[in-house]
PDB file of C-alpha atoms in Angstrom:
ATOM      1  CA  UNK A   1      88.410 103.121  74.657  1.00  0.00           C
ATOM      2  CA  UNK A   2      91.802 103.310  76.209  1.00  0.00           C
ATOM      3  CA  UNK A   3      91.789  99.974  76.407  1.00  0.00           C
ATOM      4  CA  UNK A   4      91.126  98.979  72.937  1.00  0.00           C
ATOM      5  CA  UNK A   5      93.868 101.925  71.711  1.00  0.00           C
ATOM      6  CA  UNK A   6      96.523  99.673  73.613  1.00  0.00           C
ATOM      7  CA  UNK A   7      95.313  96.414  71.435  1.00  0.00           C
ATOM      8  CA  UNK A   8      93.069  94.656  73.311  1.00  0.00           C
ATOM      9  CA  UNK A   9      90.220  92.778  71.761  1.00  0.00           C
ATOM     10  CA  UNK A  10      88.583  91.067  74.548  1.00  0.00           C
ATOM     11  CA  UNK A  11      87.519  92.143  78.610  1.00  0.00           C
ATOM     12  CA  UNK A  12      86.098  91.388  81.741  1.00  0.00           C
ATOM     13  CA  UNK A  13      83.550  93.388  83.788  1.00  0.00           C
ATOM     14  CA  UNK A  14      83.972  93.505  87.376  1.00  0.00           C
ATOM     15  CA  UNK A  15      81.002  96.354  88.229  1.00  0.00           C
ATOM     16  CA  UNK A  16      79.863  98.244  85.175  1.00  0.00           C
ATOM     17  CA  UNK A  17      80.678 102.159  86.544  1.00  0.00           C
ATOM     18  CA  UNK A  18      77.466 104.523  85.470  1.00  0.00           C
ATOM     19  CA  UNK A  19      76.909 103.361  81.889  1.00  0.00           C
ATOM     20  CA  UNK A  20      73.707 101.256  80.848  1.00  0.00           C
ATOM     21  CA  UNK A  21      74.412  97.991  80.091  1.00  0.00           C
ATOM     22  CA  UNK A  22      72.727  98.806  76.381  1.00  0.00           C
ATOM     23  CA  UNK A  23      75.162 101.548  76.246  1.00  0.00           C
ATOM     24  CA  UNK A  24      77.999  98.998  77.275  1.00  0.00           C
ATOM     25  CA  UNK A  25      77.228  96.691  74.157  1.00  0.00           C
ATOM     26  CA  UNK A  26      77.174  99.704  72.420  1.00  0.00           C
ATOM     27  CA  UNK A  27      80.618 100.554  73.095  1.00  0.00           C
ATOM     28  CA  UNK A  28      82.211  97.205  72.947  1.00  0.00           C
ATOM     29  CA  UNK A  29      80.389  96.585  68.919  1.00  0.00           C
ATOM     30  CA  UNK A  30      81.948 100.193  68.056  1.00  0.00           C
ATOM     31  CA  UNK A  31      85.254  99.428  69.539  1.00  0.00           C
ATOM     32  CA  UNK A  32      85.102  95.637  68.084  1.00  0.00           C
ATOM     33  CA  UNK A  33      85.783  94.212  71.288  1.00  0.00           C
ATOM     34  CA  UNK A  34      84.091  91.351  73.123  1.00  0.00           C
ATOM     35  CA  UNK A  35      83.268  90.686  76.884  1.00  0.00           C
ATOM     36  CA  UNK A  36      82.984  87.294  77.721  1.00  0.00           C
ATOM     37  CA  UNK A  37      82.657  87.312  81.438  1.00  0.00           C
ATOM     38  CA  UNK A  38      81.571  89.520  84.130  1.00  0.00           C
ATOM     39  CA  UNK A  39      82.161  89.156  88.105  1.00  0.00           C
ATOM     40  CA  UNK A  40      78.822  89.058  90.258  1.00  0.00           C
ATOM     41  CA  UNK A  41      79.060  87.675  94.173  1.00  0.00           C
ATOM     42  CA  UNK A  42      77.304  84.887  94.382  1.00  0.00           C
ATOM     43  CA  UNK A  43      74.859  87.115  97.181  1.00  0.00           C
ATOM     44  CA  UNK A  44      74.035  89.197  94.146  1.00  0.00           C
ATOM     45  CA  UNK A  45      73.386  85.318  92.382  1.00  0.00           C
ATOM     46  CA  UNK A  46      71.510  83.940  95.258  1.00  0.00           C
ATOM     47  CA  UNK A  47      69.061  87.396  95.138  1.00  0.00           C
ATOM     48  CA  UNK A  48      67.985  87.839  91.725  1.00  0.00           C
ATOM     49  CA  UNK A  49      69.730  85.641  88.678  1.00  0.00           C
ATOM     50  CA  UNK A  50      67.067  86.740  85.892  1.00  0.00           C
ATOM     51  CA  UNK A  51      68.176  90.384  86.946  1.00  0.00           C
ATOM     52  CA  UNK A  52      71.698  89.257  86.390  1.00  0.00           C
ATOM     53  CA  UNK A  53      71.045  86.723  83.087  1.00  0.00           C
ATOM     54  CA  UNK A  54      69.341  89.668  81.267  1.00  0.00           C
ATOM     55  CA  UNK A  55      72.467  91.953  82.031  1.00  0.00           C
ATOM     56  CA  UNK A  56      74.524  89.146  80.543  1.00  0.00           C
ATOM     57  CA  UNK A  57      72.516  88.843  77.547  1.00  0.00           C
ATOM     58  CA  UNK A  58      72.695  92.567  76.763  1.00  0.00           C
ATOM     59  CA  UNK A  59      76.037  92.952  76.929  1.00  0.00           C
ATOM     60  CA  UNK A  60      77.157  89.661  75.995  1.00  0.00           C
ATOM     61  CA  UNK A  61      78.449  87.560  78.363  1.00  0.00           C
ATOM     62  CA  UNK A  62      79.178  84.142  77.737  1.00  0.00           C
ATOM     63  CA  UNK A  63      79.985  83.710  81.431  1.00  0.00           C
ATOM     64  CA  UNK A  64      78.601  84.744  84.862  1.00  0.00           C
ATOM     65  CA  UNK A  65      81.727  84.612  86.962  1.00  0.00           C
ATOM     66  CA  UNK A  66      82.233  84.334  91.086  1.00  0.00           C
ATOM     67  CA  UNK A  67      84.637  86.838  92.174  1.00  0.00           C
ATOM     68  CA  UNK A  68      84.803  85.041  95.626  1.00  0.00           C
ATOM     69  CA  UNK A  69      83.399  83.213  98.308  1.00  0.00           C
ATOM     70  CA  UNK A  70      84.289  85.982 101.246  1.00  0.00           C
ATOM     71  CA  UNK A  71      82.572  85.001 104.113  1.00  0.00           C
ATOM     72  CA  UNK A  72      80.663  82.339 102.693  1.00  0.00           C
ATOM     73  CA  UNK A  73      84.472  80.670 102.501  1.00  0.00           C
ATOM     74  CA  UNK A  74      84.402  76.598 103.542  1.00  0.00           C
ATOM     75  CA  UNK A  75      86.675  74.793 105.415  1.00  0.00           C
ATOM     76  CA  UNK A  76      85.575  71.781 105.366  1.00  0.00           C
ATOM     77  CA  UNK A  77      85.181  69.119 102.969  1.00  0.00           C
ATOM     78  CA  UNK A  78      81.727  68.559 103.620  1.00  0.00           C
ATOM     79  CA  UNK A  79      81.584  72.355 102.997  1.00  0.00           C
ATOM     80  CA  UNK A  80      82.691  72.878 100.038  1.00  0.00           C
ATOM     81  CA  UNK A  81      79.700  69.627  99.002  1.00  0.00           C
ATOM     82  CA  UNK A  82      77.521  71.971  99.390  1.00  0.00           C
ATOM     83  CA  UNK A  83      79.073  74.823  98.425  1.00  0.00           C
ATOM     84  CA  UNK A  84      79.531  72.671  95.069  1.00  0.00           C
ATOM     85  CA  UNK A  85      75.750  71.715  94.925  1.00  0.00           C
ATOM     86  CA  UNK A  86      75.053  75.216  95.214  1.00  0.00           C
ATOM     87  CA  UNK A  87      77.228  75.894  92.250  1.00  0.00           C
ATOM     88  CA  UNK A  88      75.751  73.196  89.754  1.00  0.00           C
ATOM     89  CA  UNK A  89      71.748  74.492  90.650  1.00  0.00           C
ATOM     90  CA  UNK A  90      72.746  77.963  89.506  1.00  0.00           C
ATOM     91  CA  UNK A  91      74.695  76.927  86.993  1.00  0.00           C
ATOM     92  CA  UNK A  92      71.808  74.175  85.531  1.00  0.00           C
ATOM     93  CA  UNK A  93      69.776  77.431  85.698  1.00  0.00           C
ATOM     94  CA  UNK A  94      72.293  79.690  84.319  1.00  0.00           C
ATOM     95  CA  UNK A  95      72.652  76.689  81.101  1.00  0.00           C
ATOM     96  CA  UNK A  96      69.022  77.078  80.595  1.00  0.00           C
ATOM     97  CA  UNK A  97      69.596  80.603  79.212  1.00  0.00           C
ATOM     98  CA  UNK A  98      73.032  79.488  77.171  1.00  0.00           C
ATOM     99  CA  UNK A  99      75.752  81.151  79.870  1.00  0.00           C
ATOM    100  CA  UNK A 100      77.966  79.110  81.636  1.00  0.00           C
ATOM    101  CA  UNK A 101      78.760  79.860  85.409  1.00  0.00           C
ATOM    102  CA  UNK A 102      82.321  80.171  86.333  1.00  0.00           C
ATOM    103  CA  UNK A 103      84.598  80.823  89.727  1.00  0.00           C
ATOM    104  CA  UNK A 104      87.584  82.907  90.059  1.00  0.00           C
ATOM    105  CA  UNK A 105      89.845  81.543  92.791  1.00  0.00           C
ATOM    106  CA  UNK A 106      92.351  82.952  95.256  1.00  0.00           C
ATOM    107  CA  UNK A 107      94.083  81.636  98.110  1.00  0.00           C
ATOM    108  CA  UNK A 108      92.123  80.398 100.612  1.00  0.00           C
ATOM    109  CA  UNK A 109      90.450  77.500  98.654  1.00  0.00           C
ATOM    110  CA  UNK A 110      93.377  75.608  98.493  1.00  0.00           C
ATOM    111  CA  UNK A 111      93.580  75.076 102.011  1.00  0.00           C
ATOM    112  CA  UNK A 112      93.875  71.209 103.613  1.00  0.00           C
ATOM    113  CA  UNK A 113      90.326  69.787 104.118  1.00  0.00           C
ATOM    114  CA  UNK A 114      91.755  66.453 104.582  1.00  0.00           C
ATOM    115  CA  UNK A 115      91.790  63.042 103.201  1.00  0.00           C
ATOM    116  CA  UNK A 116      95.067  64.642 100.982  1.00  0.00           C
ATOM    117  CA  UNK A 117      92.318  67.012  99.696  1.00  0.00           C
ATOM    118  CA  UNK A 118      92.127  70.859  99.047  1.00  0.00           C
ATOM    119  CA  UNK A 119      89.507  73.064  99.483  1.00  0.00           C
ATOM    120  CA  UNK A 120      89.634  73.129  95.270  1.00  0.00           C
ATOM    121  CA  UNK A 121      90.149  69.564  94.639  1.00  0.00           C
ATOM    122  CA  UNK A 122      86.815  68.694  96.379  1.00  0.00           C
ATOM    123  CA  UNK A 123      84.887  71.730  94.600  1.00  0.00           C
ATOM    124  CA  UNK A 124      86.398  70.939  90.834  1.00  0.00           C
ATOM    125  CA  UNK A 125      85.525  67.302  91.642  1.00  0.00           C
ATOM    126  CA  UNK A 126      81.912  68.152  92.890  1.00  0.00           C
ATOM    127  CA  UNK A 127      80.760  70.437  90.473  1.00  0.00           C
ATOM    128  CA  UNK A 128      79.652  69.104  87.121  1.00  0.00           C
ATOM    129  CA  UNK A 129      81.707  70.137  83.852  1.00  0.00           C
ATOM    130  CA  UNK A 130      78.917  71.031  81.978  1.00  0.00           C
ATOM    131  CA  UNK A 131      77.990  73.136  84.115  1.00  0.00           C
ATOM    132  CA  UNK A 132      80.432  74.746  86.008  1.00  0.00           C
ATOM    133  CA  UNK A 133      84.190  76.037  84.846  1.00  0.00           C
ATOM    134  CA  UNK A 134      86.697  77.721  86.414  1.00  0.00           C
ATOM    135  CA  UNK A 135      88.699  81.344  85.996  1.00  0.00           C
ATOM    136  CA  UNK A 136      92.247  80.459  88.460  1.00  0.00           C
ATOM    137  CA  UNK A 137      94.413  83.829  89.428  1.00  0.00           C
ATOM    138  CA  UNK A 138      97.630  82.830  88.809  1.00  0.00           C
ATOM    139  CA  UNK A 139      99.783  85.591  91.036  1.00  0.00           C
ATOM    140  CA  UNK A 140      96.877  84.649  93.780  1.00  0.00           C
ATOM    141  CA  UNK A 141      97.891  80.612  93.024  1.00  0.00           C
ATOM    142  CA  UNK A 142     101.432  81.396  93.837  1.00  0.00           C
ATOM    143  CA  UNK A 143     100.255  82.970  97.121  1.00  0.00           C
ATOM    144  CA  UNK A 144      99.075  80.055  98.480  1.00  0.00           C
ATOM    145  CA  UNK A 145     102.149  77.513  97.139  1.00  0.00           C
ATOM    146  CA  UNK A 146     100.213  76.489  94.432  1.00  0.00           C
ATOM    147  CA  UNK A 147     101.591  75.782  91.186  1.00  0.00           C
ATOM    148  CA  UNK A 148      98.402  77.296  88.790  1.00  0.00           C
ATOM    149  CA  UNK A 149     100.206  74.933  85.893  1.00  0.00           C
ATOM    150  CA  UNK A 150      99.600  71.664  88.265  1.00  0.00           C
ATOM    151  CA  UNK A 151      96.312  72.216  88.801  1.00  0.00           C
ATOM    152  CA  UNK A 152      95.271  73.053  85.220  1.00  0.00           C
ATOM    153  CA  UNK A 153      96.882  69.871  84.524  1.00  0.00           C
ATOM    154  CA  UNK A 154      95.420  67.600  87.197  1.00  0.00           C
ATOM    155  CA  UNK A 155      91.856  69.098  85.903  1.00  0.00           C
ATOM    156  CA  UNK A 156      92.604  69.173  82.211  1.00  0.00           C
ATOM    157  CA  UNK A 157      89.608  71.390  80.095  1.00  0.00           C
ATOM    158  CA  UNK A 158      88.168  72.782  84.008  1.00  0.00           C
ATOM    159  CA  UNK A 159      89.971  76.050  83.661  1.00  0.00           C
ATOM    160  CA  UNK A 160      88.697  78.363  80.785  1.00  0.00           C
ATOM    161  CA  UNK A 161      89.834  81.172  81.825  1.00  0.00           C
ATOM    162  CA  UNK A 162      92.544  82.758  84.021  1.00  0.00           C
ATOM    163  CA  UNK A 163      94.268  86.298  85.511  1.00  0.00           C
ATOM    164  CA  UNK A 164      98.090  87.181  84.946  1.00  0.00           C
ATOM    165  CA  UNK A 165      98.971  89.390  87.605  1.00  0.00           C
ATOM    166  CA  UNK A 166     102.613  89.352  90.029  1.00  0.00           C
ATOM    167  CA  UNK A 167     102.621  89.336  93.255  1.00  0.00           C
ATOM    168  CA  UNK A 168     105.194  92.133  95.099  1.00  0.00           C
ATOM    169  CA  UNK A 169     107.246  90.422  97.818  1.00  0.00           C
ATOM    170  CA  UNK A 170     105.982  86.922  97.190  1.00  0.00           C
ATOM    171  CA  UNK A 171     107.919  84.983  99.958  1.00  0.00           C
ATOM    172  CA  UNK A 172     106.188  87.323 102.589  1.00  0.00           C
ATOM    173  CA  UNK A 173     102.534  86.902 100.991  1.00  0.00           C
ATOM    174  CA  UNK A 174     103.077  83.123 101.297  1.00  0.00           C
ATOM    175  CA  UNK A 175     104.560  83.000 104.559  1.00  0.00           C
ATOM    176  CA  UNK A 176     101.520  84.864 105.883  1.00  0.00           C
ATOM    177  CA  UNK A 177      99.246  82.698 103.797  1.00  0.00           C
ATOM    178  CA  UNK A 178     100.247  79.735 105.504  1.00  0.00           C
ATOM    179  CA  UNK A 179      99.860  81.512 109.238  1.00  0.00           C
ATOM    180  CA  UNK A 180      96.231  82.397 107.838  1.00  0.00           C
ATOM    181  CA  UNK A 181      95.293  78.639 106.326  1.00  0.00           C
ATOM    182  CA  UNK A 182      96.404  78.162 110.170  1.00  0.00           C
ATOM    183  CA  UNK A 183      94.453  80.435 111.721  1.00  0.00           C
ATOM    184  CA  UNK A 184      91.300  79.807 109.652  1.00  0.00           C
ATOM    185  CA  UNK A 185      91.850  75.527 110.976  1.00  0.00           C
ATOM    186  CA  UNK A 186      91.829  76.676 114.753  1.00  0.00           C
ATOM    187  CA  UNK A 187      89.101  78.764 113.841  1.00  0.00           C
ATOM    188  CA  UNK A 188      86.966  76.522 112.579  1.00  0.00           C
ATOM    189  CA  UNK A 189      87.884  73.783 115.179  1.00  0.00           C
ATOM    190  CA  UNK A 190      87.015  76.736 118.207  1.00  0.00           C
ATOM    191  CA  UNK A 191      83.378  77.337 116.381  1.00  0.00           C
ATOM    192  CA  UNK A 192      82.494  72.945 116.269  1.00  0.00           C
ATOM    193  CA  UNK A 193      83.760  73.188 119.732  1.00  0.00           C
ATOM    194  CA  UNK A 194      81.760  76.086 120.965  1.00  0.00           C
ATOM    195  CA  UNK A 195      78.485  74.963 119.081  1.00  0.00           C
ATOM    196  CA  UNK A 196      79.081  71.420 120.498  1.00  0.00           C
ATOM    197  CA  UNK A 197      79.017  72.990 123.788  1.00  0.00           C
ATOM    198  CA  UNK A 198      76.143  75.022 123.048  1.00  0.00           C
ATOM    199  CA  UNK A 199      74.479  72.047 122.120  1.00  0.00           C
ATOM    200  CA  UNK A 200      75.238  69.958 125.524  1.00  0.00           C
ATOM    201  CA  UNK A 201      73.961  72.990 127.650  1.00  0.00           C
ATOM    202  CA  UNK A 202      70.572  73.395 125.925  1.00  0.00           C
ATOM    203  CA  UNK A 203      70.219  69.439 126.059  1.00  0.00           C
ATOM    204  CA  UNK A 204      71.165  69.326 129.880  1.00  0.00           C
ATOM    205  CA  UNK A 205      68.527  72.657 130.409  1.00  0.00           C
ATOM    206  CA  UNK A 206      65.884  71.048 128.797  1.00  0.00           C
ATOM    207  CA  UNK A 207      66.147  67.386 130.582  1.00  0.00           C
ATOM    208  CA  UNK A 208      66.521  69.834 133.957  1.00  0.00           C
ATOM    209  CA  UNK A 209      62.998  71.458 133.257  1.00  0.00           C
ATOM    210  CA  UNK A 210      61.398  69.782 130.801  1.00  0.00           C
ATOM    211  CA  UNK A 211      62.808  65.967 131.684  1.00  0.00           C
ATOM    212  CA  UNK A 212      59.643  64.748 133.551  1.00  0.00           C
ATOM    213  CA  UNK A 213      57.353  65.705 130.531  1.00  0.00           C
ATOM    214  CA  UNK A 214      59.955  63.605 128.080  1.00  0.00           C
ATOM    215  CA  UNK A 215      59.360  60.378 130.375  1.00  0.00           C
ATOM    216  CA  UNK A 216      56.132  61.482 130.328  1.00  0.00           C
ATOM    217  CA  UNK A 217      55.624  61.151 127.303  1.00  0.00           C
ATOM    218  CA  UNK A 218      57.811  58.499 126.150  1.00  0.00           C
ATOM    219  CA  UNK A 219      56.303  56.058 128.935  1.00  0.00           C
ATOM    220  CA  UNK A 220      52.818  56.985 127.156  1.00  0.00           C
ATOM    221  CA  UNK A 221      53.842  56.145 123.775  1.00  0.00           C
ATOM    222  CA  UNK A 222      55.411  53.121 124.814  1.00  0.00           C
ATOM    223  CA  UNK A 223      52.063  52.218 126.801  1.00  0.00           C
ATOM    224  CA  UNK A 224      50.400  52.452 123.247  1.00  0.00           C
ATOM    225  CA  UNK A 225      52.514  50.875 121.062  1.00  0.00           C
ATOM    226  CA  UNK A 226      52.648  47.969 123.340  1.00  0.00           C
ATOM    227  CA  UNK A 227      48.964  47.897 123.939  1.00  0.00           C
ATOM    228  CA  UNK A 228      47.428  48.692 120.704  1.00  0.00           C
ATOM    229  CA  UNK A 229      46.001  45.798 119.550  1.00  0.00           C
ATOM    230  CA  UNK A 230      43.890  45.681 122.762  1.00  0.00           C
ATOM    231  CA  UNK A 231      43.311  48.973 122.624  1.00  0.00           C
ATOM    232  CA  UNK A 232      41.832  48.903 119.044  1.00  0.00           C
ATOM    233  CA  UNK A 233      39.866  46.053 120.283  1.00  0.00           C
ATOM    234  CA  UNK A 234      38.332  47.960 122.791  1.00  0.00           C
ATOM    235  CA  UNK A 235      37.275  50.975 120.443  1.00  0.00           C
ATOM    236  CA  UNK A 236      35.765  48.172 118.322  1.00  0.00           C
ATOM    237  CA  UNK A 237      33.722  46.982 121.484  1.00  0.00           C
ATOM    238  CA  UNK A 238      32.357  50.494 122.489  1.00  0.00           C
ATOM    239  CA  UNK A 239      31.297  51.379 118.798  1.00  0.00           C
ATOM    240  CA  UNK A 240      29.298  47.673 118.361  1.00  0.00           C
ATOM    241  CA  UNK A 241      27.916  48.872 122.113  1.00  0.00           C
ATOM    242  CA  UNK A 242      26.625  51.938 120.597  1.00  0.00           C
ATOM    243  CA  UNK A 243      25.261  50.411 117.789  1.00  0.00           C
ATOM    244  CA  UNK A 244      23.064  47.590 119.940  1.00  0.00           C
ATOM    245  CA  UNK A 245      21.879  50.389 121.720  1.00  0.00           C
ATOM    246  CA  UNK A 246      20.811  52.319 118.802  1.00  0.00           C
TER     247      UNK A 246
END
């Protein structure tokens, strides 16, 4: 109600406090107000979406919006694929029940990838417009050197929706954003390089114990498919055998 005495007409839920959603809608007809979207983590998504879609129908929601990525972050091209596949099944579910699905963006998806690419260029490109929009934070844009204008340009009709906030001390918030797009690179270079290792050790410990049984094996197979015409032939034999001495 405080809201609507300043003058605004139109909100967005992020958590919904101890109020029913019925009594939500209730309160946003009296006050003549609207709520378009509403921020759910996609874990909340991934866990129960009819819970969520029947929220969004009560109160009226036109979208179901992803606050953030958090841990589930890419950095990687290949990444943020699949984090964009991800996207378009939920939201070809979400279109089924007339409410788009949308992402909220901050800093760390416009990170180098490669290939000239950020984290957001390969997402935007992935995900399909019909299905999939896109809420960009402008203060959180400026964090990470990004021009919000640029992008909403170079994507024309992507971005639907977007937050107007400043940013205190923005030169210091960027200069650390670019030691963290940093950090996150050597981070995820350490992990390939540690799983890679992992991976040689459990191939060298099997072939140690197990490497007999693989040749084994493989000279058995190859006995087989080298032999198996004669061997079929000499099934056929024994069963006409059995037969005659039936």
């Amino acid at each position: 109600e405080s809201v609507a005495k300043v003058g605004y007409k139109v909100v967005e839920f992020a958590g919904y406090g101890k109020r029913t959603h019925a009594e939500i809608r209730s309160a946003l007809d009296r006050l003549g107000m609207t709520a378009p979207s509403a921020h759910i983590s996609l874990g909340v998504l991934r866990k129960d979406l009819d819970a969520q879609v029947a929220i969004a129908q009560t109160i009226g929601h036109r979208y179901i919006t992803v606050p953030s990525l958090g841990g589930d972050m890419p950095v990687t091209a290949d990444g943020w694929k699949k984090m964009a596949a991800e996207f378009n099944q939920i939201g070809t579910k979400l279109q089924a029940k007339n409410i788009g699905l949308a992402f909220h963006s901050h800093r760390d998806e416009f990170m180098d990838v490669g290939g000239g690419k950020k984290g957001m260029d390969i997402f935007i490109g992935e995900t399909d417009p019909k299905l999939v929009t896109f809420e960009i934070d402008l203060g959180w844009s400026w964090v990470a050197n990004q021009n919000p204008v640029d992008w909403m340009k170079r994507y024309p009709g992507r971005v639907k929706m977007w937050h107007v906030k400043d940013i205190l001390a923005l030169k210091g918030a960027q200069d650390r954003q670019v030691e963290l797009f940093t950090a996150l690179v050597v981070l995820s270079l350490r992990l390939t390089i540690v799983y890679a290792g992992f991976a040689v050790i459990v191939a060298a410990l099997l072939w140690t114990y197990f490497g007999w049984l693989i040749l084994l094996i493989g000279a058995q197979l190859s006995f087989y498919l080298q032999n198996r015409p004669y061997l079929r032939l000499g099934l056929t034999e024994l069963r006409l055998s059995a037969v005659q001495r039936e």
